């Protein structure tokens, strides 16, 4: 069965004080033929600072139509216009071209955590088009997976996958039956 791709997933990082922070990010697919998940974010956001400071993250994707959940563990890195990876630069431009106007406007405006001290009219500015270069604030996040917990709620199946370097994945069934999804 072909799975519909999720449009968003939850991403957990660590704040400066060590407390967890969790938010939704746009899922963009995988980086080439790797086990690296792509997502978009604003380079000026607290999330970006948290990833730079402590790259270990967890993400969770839920596919309600197929009753599946993927719990992803690994390290994240951020990639803007200056990334040396040509494929990532192309994927960044492709992701930018697919953004609706209001999201491109978001990346063109003030930093996401800034509280406006001026009326909204003061923040009006030209918004780059879909075929213009992405703004500096628009970056791709790359989640290099080290382990994945797969849960199938319909069949009560839980499988754990792990890899030391993102290759040579090992798999083990954690539990079968309806109780498998409760842990």
Short mmCIF file of C-alpha atoms in Angstrom, two decimals:
data_model
loop_
_atom_site.label_atom_id
_atom_site.label_comp_id
_atom_site.label_asym_id
_atom_site.label_seq_id
_atom_site.Cartn_x
_atom_site.Cartn_y
_atom_site.Cartn_z
CA UNK A 1 0.00 0.00 0.00
CA UNK A 2 1.37 3.41 -0.93
CA UNK A 3 1.38 5.81 2.02
CA UNK A 4 0.28 9.41 1.57
CA UNK A 5 3.11 11.72 2.62
CA UNK A 6 2.46 13.72 5.78
CA UNK A 7 2.53 17.48 5.30
CA UNK A 8 3.79 18.21 8.81
CA UNK A 9 5.48 16.45 11.65
CA UNK A 10 6.27 17.34 15.23
CA UNK A 11 9.88 18.23 16.02
CA UNK A 12 11.26 18.29 19.56
CA UNK A 13 14.43 20.19 20.45
CA UNK A 14 16.06 21.28 23.71
CA UNK A 15 15.80 24.87 24.91
CA UNK A 16 18.83 26.63 26.39
CA UNK A 17 17.59 25.81 29.91
CA UNK A 18 17.38 22.08 29.05
CA UNK A 19 13.58 21.92 28.82
CA UNK A 20 12.03 20.34 25.71
CA UNK A 21 10.35 22.40 23.00
CA UNK A 22 7.97 20.81 20.49
CA UNK A 23 6.38 22.27 17.36
CA UNK A 24 5.07 21.38 13.92
CA UNK A 25 7.35 21.74 10.91
CA UNK A 26 6.60 21.19 7.23
CA UNK A 27 7.74 17.78 5.99
CA UNK A 28 9.44 18.09 2.58
CA UNK A 29 10.41 14.49 1.93
CA UNK A 30 13.84 12.87 1.94
CA UNK A 31 17.23 14.18 0.85
CA UNK A 32 18.01 12.29 -2.34
CA UNK A 33 18.24 8.55 -1.70
CA UNK A 34 19.29 8.93 1.93
CA UNK A 35 17.56 8.28 5.25
CA UNK A 36 17.63 12.03 5.92
CA UNK A 37 14.32 13.85 6.41
CA UNK A 38 13.96 17.38 5.02
CA UNK A 39 11.93 20.11 6.72
CA UNK A 40 11.79 23.89 6.43
CA UNK A 41 12.30 26.47 9.13
CA UNK A 42 13.19 30.10 9.78
CA UNK A 43 16.89 30.63 10.54
CA UNK A 44 15.93 33.42 13.00
CA UNK A 45 13.63 31.22 15.10
CA UNK A 46 14.37 29.87 18.58
CA UNK A 47 14.10 26.37 17.04
CA UNK A 48 17.03 27.13 14.71
CA UNK A 49 19.15 28.37 17.63
CA UNK A 50 18.27 25.22 19.60
CA UNK A 51 19.32 22.97 16.70
CA UNK A 52 22.62 24.83 16.31
CA UNK A 53 23.32 24.51 20.04
CA UNK A 54 22.16 20.89 20.51
CA UNK A 55 21.55 18.98 17.25
CA UNK A 56 19.93 15.86 18.76
CA UNK A 57 16.19 15.97 18.03
CA UNK A 58 13.14 13.75 17.87
CA UNK A 59 10.33 13.97 15.36
CA UNK A 60 6.97 12.24 15.19
CA UNK A 61 4.86 11.69 12.06
CA UNK A 62 1.33 10.38 12.30
CA UNK A 63 -0.58 9.14 9.26
CA UNK A 64 -4.23 8.96 10.34
CA UNK A 65 -5.46 7.42 7.08
CA UNK A 66 -3.23 4.36 7.53
CA UNK A 67 -3.10 4.45 11.35
CA UNK A 68 0.70 4.55 11.36
CA UNK A 69 3.16 6.56 13.41
CA UNK A 70 6.88 7.08 12.87
CA UNK A 71 9.05 8.22 15.79
CA UNK A 72 12.29 9.55 14.34
CA UNK A 73 15.52 10.08 16.29
CA UNK A 74 18.72 11.69 15.04
CA UNK A 75 20.70 14.86 14.56
CA UNK A 76 19.51 17.94 12.69
CA UNK A 77 21.47 20.53 10.74
CA UNK A 78 20.35 23.70 8.94
CA UNK A 79 21.19 24.60 5.34
CA UNK A 80 20.82 27.97 3.64
CA UNK A 81 22.11 29.47 0.40
CA UNK A 82 25.73 28.90 1.46
CA UNK A 83 25.46 25.13 1.91
CA UNK A 84 28.18 23.31 -0.06
CA UNK A 85 25.75 20.49 -0.95
CA UNK A 86 24.45 21.29 -4.44
CA UNK A 87 21.48 18.92 -4.11
CA UNK A 88 20.42 20.66 -0.87
CA UNK A 89 20.66 24.07 -2.58
CA UNK A 90 18.39 22.78 -5.37
CA UNK A 91 15.96 21.20 -2.88
CA UNK A 92 15.85 24.51 -0.97
CA UNK A 93 14.93 26.45 -4.14
CA UNK A 94 12.33 23.82 -5.08
CA UNK A 95 10.78 24.01 -1.60
CA UNK A 96 10.70 27.83 -1.81
CA UNK A 97 9.00 27.69 -5.23
CA UNK A 98 6.27 25.49 -3.75
CA UNK A 99 5.41 27.86 -0.90
CA UNK A 100 2.16 29.83 -1.00
CA UNK A 101 2.37 33.63 -0.89
CA UNK A 102 1.51 33.93 2.82
CA UNK A 103 4.35 31.60 3.85
CA UNK A 104 6.87 33.41 1.62
CA UNK A 105 5.61 36.63 3.22
CA UNK A 106 6.27 35.11 6.67
CA UNK A 107 9.91 34.38 5.77
CA UNK A 108 10.25 37.93 4.37
CA UNK A 109 8.93 39.63 7.52
CA UNK A 110 10.30 40.23 11.00
CA UNK A 111 11.78 37.34 13.02
CA UNK A 112 9.10 34.91 14.22
CA UNK A 113 9.72 35.52 17.92
CA UNK A 114 9.82 39.32 17.63
CA UNK A 115 6.88 41.15 19.18
CA UNK A 116 5.88 43.93 16.76
CA UNK A 117 6.20 47.40 18.29
CA UNK A 118 4.83 49.06 15.19
CA UNK A 119 1.46 48.83 13.44
CA UNK A 120 1.13 46.01 10.89
CA UNK A 121 1.51 48.51 8.04
CA UNK A 122 5.12 49.11 9.12
CA UNK A 123 5.94 45.50 8.22
CA UNK A 124 4.59 45.67 4.67
CA UNK A 125 7.37 44.90 2.24
CA UNK A 126 7.90 43.30 -1.16
CA UNK A 127 7.59 39.53 -1.05
CA UNK A 128 9.88 37.48 -3.30
CA UNK A 129 8.09 35.39 -5.88
CA UNK A 130 8.24 31.61 -6.09
CA UNK A 131 10.99 31.75 -8.76
CA UNK A 132 13.07 34.38 -6.95
CA UNK A 133 15.92 33.22 -4.72
CA UNK A 134 14.72 32.21 -1.24
CA UNK A 135 15.17 34.70 1.57
CA UNK A 136 18.18 34.24 3.87
CA UNK A 137 15.79 33.30 6.67
CA UNK A 138 14.41 30.32 4.72
CA UNK A 139 16.55 27.28 5.52
CA UNK A 140 16.20 23.55 5.08
CA UNK A 141 16.52 21.34 8.10
CA UNK A 142 18.11 17.97 7.53
CA UNK A 143 17.34 15.25 10.08
CA UNK A 144 19.93 12.45 9.87
CA UNK A 145 18.15 9.43 11.27
CA UNK A 146 19.85 7.12 13.74
CA UNK A 147 16.71 5.22 14.79
CA UNK A 148 13.05 4.92 13.90
CA UNK A 149 10.18 3.41 15.86
CA UNK A 150 7.39 2.34 13.53
CA UNK A 151 3.93 1.77 14.99
CA UNK A 152 0.95 0.38 13.14
CA UNK A 153 -2.11 1.04 15.28
CA UNK A 154 -4.48 -1.00 13.13
CA UNK A 155 -2.44 -4.20 13.37
CA UNK A 156 -0.86 -3.59 16.78
CA UNK A 157 2.66 -3.84 15.37
CA UNK A 158 5.75 -2.02 16.62
CA UNK A 159 9.11 -2.28 14.89
CA UNK A 160 12.40 -0.59 15.88
CA UNK A 161 15.03 0.29 13.25
CA UNK A 162 18.51 1.56 14.10
CA UNK A 163 21.71 2.50 12.33
CA UNK A 164 25.01 3.84 13.61
CA UNK A 165 25.76 5.85 10.46
CA UNK A 166 22.48 6.04 8.53
CA UNK A 167 23.34 2.88 6.58
CA UNK A 168 23.17 -0.83 7.36
CA UNK A 169 19.88 -0.56 9.20
CA UNK A 170 19.04 -3.20 11.80
CA UNK A 171 15.42 -4.11 12.51
CA UNK A 172 13.75 -5.80 15.44
CA UNK A 173 10.14 -6.35 16.28
CA UNK A 174 9.50 -4.77 19.67
CA UNK A 175 6.06 -6.23 20.21
CA UNK A 176 3.09 -7.54 18.34
CA UNK A 177 -0.53 -7.28 19.33
CA UNK A 178 -2.66 -4.35 20.41
CA UNK A 179 -0.50 -3.72 23.52
CA UNK A 180 2.52 -2.97 21.32
CA UNK A 181 1.37 0.55 20.65
CA UNK A 182 0.98 1.59 24.26
CA UNK A 183 4.68 1.84 25.16
#
